[in-house]
PDB file of C-alpha atoms in Angstrom:
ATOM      1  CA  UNK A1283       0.000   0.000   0.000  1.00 48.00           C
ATOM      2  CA  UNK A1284       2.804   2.707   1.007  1.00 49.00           C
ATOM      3  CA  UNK A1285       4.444   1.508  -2.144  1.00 54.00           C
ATOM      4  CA  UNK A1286       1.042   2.620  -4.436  1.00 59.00           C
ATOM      5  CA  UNK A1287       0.083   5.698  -1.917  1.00 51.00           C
ATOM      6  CA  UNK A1288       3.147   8.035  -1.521  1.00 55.00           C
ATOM      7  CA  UNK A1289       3.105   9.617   2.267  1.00 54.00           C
ATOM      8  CA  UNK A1290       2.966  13.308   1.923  1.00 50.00           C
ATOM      9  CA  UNK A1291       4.858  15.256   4.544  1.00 55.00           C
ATOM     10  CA  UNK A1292       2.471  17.842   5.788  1.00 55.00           C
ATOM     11  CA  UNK A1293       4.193  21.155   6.742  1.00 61.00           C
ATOM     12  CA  UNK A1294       2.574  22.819   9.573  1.00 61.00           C
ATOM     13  CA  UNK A1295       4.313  26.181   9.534  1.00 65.00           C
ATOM     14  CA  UNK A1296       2.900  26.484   6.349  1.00 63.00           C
ATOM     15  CA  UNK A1297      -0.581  25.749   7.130  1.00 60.00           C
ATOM     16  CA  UNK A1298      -0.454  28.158  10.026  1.00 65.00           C
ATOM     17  CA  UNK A1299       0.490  31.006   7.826  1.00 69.00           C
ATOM     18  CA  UNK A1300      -2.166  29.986   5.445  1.00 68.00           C
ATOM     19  CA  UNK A1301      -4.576  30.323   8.546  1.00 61.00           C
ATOM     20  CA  UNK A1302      -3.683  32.976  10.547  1.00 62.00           C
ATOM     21  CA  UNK A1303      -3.534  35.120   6.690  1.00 66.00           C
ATOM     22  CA  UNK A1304      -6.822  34.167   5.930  1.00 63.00           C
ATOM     23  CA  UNK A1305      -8.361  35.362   9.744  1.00 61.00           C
ATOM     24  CA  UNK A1306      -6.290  38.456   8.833  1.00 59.00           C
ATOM     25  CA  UNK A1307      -8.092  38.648   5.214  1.00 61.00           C
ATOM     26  CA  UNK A1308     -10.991  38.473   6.974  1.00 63.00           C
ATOM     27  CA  UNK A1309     -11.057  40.719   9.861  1.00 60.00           C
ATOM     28  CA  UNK A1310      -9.737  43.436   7.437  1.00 62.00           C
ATOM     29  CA  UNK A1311     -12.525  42.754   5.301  1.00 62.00           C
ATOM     30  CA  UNK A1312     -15.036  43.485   7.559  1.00 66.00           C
ATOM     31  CA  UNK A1313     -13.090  46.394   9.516  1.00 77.00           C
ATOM     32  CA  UNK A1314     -12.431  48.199   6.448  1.00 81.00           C
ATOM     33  CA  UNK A1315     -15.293  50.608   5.136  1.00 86.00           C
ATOM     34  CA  UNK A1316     -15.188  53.529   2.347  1.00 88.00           C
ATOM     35  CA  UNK A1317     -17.665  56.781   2.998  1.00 91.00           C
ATOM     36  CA  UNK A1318     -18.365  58.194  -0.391  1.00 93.00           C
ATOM     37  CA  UNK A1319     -18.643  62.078  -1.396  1.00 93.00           C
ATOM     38  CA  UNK A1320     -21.506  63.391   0.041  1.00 92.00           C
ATOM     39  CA  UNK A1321     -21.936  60.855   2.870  1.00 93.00           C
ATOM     40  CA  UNK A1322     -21.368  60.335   6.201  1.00 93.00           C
ATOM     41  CA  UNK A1323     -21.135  57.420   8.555  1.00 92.00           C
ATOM     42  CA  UNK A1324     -22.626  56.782  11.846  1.00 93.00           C
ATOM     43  CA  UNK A1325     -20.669  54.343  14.210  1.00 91.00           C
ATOM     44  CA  UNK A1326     -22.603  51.604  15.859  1.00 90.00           C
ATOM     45  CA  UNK A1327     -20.693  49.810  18.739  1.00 88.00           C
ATOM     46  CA  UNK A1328     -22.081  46.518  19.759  1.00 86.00           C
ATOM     47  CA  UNK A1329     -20.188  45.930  22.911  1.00 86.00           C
ATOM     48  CA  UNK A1330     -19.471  49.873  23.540  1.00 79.00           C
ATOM     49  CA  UNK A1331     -23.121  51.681  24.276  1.00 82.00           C
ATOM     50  CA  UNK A1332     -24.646  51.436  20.392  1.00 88.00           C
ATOM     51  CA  UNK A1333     -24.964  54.674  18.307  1.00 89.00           C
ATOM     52  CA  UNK A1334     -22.145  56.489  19.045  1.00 85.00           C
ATOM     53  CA  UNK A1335     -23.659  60.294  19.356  1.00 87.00           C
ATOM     54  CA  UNK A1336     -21.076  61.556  21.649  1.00 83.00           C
ATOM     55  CA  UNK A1337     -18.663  61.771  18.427  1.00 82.00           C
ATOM     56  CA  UNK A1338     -18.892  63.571  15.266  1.00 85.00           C
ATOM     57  CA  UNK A1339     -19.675  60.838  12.269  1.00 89.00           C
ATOM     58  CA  UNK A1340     -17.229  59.361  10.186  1.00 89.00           C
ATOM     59  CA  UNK A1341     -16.347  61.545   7.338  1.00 89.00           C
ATOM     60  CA  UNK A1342     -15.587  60.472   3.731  1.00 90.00           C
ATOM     61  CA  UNK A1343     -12.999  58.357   2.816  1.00 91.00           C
ATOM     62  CA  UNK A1344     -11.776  55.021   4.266  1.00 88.00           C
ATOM     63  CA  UNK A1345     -11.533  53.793   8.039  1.00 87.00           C
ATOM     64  CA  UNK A1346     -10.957  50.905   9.970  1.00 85.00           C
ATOM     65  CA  UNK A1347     -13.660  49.474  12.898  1.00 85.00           C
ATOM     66  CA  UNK A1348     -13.357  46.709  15.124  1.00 83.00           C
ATOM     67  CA  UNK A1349     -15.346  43.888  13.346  1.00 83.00           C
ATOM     68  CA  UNK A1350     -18.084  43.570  15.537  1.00 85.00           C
ATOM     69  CA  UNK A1351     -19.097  47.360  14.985  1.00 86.00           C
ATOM     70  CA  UNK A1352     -21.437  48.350  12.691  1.00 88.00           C
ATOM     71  CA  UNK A1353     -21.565  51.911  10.020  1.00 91.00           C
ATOM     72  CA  UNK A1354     -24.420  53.495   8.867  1.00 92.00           C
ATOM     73  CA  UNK A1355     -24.196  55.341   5.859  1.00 93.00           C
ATOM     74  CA  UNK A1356     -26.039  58.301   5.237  1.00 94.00           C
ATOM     75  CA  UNK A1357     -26.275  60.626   2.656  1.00 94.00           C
ATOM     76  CA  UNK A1358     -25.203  64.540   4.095  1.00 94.00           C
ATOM     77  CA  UNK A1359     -25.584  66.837   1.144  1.00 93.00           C
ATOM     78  CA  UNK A1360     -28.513  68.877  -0.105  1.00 94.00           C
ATOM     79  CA  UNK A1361     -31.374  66.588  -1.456  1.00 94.00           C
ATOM     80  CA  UNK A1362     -35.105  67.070  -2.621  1.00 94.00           C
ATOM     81  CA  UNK A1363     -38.487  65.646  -2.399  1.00 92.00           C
ATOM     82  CA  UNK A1364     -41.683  66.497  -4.648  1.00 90.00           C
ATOM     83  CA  UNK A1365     -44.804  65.796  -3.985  1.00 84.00           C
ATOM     84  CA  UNK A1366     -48.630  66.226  -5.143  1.00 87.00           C
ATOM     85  CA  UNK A1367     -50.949  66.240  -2.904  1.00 86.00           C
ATOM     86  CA  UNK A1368     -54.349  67.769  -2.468  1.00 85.00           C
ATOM     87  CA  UNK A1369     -55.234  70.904  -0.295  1.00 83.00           C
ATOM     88  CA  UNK A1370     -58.174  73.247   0.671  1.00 82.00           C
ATOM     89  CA  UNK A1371     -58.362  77.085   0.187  1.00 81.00           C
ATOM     90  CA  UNK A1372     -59.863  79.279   2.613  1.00 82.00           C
ATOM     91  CA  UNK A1373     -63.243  78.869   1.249  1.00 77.00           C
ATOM     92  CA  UNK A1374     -62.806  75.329   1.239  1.00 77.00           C
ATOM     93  CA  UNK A1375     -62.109  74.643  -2.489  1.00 79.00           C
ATOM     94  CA  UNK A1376     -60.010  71.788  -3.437  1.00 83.00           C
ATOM     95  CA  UNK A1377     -56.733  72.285  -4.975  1.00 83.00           C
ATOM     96  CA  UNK A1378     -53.909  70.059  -6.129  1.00 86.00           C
ATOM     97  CA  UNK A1379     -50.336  71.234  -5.413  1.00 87.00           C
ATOM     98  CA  UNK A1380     -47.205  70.251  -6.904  1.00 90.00           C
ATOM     99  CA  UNK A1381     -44.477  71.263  -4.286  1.00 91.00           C
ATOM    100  CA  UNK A1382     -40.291  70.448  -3.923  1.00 94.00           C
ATOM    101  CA  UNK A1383     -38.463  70.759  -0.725  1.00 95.00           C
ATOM    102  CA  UNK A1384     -34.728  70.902  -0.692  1.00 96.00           C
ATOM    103  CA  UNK A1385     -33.322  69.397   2.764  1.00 96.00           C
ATOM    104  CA  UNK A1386     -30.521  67.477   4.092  1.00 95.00           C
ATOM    105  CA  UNK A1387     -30.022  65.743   7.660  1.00 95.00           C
ATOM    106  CA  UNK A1388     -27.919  67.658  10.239  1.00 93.00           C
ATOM    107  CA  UNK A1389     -24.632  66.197   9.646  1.00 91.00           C
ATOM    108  CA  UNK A1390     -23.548  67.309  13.492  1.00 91.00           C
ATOM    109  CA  UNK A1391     -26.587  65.585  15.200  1.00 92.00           C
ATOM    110  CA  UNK A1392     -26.600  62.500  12.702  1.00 93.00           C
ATOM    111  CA  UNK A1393     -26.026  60.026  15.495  1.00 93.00           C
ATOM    112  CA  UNK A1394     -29.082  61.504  17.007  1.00 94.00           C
ATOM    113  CA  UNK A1395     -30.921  61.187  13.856  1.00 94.00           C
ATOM    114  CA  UNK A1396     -30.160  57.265  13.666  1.00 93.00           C
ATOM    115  CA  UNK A1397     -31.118  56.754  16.940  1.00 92.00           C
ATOM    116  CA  UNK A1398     -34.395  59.013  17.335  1.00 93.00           C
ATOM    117  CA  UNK A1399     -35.658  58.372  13.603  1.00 93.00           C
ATOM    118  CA  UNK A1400     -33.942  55.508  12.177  1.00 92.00           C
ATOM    119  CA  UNK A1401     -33.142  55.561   8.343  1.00 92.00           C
ATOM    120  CA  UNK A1402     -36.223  56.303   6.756  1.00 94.00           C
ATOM    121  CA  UNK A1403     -36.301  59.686   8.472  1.00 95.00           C
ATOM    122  CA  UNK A1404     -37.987  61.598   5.103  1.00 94.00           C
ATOM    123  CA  UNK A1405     -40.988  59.314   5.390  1.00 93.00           C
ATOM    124  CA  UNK A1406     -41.334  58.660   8.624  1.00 94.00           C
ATOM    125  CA  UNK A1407     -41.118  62.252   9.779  1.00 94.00           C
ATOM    126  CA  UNK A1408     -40.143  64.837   6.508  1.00 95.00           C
ATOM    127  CA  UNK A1409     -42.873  64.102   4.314  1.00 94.00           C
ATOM    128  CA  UNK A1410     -45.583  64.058   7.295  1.00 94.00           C
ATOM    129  CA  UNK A1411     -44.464  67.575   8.217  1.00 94.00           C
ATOM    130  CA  UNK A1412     -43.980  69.264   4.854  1.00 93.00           C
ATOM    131  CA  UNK A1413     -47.957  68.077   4.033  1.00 92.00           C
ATOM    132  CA  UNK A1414     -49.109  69.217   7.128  1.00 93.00           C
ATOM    133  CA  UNK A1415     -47.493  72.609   7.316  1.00 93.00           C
ATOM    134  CA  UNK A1416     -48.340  73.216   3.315  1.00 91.00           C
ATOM    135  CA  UNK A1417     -52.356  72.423   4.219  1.00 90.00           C
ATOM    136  CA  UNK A1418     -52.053  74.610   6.955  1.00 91.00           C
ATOM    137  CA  UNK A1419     -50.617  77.875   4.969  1.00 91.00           C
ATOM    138  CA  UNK A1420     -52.803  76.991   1.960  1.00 88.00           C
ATOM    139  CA  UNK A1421     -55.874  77.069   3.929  1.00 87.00           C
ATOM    140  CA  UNK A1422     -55.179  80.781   4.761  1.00 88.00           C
ATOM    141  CA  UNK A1423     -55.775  81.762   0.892  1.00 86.00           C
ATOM    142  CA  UNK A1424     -58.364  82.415  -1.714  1.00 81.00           C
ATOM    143  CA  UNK A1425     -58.085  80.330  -4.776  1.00 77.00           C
ATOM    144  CA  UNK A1426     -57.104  83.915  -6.765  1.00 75.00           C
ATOM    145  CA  UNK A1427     -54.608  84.391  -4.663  1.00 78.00           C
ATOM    146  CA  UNK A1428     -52.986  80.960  -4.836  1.00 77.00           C
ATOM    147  CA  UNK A1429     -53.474  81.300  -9.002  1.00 69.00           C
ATOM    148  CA  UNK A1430     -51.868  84.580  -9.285  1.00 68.00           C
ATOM    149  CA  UNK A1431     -49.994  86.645  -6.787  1.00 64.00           C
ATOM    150  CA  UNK A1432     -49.175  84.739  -3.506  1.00 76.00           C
ATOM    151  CA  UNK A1433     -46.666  81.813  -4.654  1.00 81.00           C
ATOM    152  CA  UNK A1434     -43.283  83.754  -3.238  1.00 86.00           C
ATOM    153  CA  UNK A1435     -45.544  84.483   0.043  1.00 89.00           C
ATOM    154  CA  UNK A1436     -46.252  80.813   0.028  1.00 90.00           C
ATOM    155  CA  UNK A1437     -43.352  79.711  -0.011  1.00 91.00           C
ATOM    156  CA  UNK A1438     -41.447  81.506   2.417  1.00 93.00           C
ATOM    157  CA  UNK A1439     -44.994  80.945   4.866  1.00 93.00           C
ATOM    158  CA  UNK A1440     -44.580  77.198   4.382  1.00 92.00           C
ATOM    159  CA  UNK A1441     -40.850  77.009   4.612  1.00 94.00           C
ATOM    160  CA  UNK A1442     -41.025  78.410   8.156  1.00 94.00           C
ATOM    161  CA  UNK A1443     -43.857  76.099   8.946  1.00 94.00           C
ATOM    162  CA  UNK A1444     -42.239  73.311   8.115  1.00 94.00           C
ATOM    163  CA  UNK A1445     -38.847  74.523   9.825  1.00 93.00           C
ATOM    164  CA  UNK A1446     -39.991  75.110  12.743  1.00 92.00           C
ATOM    165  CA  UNK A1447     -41.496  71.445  12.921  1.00 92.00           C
ATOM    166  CA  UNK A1448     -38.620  69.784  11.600  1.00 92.00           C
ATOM    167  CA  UNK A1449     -36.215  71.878  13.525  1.00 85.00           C
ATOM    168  CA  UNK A1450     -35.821  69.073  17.238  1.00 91.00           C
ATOM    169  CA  UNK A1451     -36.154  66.445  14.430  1.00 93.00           C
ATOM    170  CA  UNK A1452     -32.362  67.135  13.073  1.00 94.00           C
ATOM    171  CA  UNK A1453     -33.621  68.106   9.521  1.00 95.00           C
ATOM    172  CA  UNK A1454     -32.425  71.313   8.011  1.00 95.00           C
ATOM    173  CA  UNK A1455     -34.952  72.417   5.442  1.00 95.00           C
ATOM    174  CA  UNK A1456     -33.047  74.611   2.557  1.00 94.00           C
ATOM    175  CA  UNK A1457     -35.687  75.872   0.481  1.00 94.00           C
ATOM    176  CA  UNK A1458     -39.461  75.268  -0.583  1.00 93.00           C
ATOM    177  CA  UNK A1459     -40.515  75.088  -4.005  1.00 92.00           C
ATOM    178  CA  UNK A1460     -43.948  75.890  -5.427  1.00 89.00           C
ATOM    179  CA  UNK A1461     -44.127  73.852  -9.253  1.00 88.00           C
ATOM    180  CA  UNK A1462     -47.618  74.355  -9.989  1.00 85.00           C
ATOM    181  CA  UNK A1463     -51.317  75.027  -8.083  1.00 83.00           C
ATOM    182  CA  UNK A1464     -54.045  73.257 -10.292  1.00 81.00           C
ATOM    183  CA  UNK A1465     -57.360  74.804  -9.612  1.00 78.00           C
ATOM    184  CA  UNK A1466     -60.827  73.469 -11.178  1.00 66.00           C
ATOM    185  CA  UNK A1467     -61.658  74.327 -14.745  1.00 67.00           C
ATOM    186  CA  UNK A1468     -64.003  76.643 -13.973  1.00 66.00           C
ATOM    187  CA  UNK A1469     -62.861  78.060 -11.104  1.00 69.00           C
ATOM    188  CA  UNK A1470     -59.322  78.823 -12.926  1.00 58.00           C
ATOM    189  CA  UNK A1471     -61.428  80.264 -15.916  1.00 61.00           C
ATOM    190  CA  UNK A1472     -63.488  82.275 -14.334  1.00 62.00           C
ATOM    191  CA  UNK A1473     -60.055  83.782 -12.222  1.00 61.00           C
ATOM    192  CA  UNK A1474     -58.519  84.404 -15.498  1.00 56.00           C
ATOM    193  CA  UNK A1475     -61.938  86.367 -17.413  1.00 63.00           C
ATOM    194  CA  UNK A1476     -61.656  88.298 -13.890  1.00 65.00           C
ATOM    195  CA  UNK A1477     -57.544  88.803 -14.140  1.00 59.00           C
ATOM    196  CA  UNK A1478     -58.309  89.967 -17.932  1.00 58.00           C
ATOM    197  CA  UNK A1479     -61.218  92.039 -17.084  1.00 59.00           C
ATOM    198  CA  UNK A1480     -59.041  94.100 -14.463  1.00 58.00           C
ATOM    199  CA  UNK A1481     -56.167  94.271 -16.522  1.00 62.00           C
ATOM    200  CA  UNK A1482     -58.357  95.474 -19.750  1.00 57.00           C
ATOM    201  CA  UNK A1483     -59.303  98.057 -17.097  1.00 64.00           C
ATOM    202  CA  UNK A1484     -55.433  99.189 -16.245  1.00 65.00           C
ATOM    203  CA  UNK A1485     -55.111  99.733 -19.803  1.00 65.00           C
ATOM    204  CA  UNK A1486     -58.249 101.662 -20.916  1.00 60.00           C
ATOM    205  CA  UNK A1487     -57.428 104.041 -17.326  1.00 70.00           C
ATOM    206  CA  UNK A1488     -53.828 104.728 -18.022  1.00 68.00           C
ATOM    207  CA  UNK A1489     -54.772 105.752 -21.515  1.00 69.00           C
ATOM    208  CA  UNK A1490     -57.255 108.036 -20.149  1.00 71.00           C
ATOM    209  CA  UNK A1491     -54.616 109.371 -18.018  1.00 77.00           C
ATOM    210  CA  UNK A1492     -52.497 109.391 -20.905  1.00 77.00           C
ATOM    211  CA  UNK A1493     -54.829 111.274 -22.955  1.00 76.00           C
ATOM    212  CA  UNK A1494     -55.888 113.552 -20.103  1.00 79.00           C
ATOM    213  CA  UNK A1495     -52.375 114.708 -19.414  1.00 81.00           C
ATOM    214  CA  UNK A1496     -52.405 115.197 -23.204  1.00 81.00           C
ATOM    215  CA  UNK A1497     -54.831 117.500 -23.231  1.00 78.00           C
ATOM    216  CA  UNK A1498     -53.510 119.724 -20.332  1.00 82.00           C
ATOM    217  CA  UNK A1499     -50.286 119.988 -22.365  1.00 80.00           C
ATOM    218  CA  UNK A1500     -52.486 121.752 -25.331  1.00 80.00           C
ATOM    219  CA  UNK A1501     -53.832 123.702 -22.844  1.00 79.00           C
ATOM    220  CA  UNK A1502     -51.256 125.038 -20.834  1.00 85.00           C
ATOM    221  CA  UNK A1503     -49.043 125.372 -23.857  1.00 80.00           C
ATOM    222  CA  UNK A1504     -52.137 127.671 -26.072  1.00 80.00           C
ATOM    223  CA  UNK A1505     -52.549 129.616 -22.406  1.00 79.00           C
ATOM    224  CA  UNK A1506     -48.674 130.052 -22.401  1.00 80.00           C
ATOM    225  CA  UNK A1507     -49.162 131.826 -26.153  1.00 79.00           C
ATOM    226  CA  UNK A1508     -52.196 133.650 -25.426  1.00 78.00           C
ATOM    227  CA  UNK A1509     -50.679 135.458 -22.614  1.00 78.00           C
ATOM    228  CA  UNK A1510     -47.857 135.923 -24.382  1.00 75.00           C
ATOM    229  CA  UNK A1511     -49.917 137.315 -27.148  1.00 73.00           C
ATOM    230  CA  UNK A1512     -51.418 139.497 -24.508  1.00 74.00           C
ATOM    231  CA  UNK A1513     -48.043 141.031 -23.335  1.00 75.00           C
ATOM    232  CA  UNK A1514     -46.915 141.921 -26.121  1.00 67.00           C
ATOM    233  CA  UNK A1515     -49.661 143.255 -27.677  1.00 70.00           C
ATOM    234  CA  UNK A1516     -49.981 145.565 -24.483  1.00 69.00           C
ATOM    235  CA  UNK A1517     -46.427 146.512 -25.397  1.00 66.00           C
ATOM    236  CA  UNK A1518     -46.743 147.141 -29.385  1.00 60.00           C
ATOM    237  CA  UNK A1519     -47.832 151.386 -29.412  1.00 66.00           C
ATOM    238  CA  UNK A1520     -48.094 152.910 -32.543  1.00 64.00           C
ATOM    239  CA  UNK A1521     -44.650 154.938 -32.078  1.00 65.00           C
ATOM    240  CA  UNK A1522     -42.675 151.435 -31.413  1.00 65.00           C
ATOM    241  CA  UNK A1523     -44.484 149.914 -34.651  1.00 61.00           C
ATOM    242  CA  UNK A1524     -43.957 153.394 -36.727  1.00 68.00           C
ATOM    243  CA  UNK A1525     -39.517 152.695 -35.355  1.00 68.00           C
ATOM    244  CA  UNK A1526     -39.709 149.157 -36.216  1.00 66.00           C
ATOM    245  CA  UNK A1527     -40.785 149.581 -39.375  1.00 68.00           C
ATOM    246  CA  UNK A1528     -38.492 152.671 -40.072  1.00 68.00           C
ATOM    247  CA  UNK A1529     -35.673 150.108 -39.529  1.00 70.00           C
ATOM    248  CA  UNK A1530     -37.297 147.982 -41.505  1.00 66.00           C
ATOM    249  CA  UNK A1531     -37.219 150.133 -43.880  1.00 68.00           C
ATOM    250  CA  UNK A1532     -33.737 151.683 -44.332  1.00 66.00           C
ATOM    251  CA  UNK A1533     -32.609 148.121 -44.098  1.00 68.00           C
ATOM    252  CA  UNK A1534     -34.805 147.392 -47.213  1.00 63.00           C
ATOM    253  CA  UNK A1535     -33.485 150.565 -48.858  1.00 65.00           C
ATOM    254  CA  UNK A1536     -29.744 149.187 -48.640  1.00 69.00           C
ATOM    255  CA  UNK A1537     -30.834 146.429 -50.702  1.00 66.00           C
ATOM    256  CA  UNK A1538     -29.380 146.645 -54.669  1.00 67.00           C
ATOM    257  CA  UNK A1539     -33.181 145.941 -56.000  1.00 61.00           C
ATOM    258  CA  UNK A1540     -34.497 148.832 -54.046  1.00 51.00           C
ATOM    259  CA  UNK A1541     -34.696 152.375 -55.937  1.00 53.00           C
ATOM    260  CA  UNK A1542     -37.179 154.720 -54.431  1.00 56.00           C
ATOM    261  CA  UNK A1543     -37.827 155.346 -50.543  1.00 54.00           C
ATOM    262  CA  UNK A1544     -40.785 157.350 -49.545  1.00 54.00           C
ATOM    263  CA  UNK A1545     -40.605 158.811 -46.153  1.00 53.00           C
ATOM    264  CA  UNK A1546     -43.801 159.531 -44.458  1.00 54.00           C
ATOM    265  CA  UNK A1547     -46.738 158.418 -46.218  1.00 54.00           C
ATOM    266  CA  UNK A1548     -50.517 159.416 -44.955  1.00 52.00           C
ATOM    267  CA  UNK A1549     -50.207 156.595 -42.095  1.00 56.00           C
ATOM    268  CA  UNK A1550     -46.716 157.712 -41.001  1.00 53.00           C
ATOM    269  CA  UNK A1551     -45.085 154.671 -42.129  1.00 56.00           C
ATOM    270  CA  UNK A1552     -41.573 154.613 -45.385  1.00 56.00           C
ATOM    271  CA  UNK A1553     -43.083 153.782 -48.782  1.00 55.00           C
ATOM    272  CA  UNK A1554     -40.586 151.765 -50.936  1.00 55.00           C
ATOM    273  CA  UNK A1555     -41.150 152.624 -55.046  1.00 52.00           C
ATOM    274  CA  UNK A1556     -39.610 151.195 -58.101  1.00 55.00           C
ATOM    275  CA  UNK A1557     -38.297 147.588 -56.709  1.00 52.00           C
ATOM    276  CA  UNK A1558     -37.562 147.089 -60.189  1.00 50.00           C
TER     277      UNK A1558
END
């Protein structure tokens, strides 16, 4: 048998490296862990006290834990949510709203934020609170007002609404976003006959005002000639015209076409002759 079956000489130094490298393999593999761009990790210790909140979380880039801790990955920079949903105006109209919210977790309380909320913070808690807060501000409005000149107000209204609910929840709400405000058929149709009506009315006043102010140009402007007409009619006597015209006169007589110059005719006044 020995003769058949060759006895292999096993080498145990070798097979303790082999061992010892693939424990070493292995811890590494699950100590190791890589935070992307724009994430952040929260450290879970298993044999330490859990979610580790006393510590800022683990920044990008790559780290080493003890094997039997856990990360949490979250992701830190500025995200969005839309939404449609429906809401009542003051009167108690129904209107469909198609909203955005820009948010991202507080990257200082994110421990916090894992252990209060848990990972599916934006449903559990964001979404709840942006719906409630936009219901609330939208029920302050008329259905014209939501159509045409309140969006901005809106906005800013809801924004702190939702802030200030979100605010112990470690949220940080960036911005709200107004898309569109859908409004029945005939309600929106009969806002914008109403919006055309008043706007048709601008128009036709400031053209009255136009033409108004028009008309008080004329005015002033043929008073500003009559009384000028006045003055210096008041100022024209006879012996002014009779010297103006004198100098009229010899200035006329100085011309080459001019051959005869009558002084003193019957009304006092030069009388050229022979312009010839």
């Amino acid at each position: 048998m020995s003769e058949n079956f060759p006895e292999f000489k096993v080498n145990k130094g070798l097979v303790g490296s082999i061992v010892v490298l693939v424990i070493v393999v292995i811890v590494l593999f699950k100590s190791a862990i890589t935070i992307n761009a724009g994430e952040a990790g929260v450290l879970f210790k298993t044999f330490g006290g859990g979610v580790e909140t006393d510590s800022p979380a683990l920044g990008e880039g790559f780290h080493i834990i003890a094997p039997w801790n856990s990360v949490f990955v979250y992701q830190v920079r500025q995200q969005s949510i839309s939404a449609e949903m429906g809401v009542l105006s003051v009167n108690g109209l129904d209107v469909k709203v198609d909203g955005t919210v820009w948010f991202k977790p507080d990257v200082f309380k994110l421990g916090n934020l894992h252990q209060e909320k848990g990972q599916n913070y934006i449903l559990d808690i964001l979404r709840p609170a942006i719906e409630a807060s936009a219901r609330s501000v939208f029920g302050r409005y008329t259905p014209e007002q939501l159509y045409s000149s309140k969006r901005d107000i809106i906005q800013q209204e809801i924004l702190k609404e939702v802030s200030e609910k979100v605010k112990s929840e470690y949220i940080v709400v960036k911005e709200v976003l107004i898309n569109d405000v859908t409004l029945p058929t005939k309600i929106k149709d009969a806002i914008e006959s109403k919006l055309k009506q008043e706007q048709e009315s601008l128009e036709y006043e400031f053209k009255l005002q136009k033409a108004q102010k028009e008309a008080q140009k004329v005015k002033i402007e043929a008073e500003g000639k009559a009384q000028a007409n006045r003055i210096l009619s008041a100022s024209l006597t006879d012996k002014i015209l009779r010297e103006k015209g004198i100098e009229a006169t010899l200035e006329l007589a100085t011309s080459p076409n001019s051959k005869v110059v009558v002084v003193g005719n019957q009304d006092g006044m030069p009388l050229i002759l022979g312009d010839k």
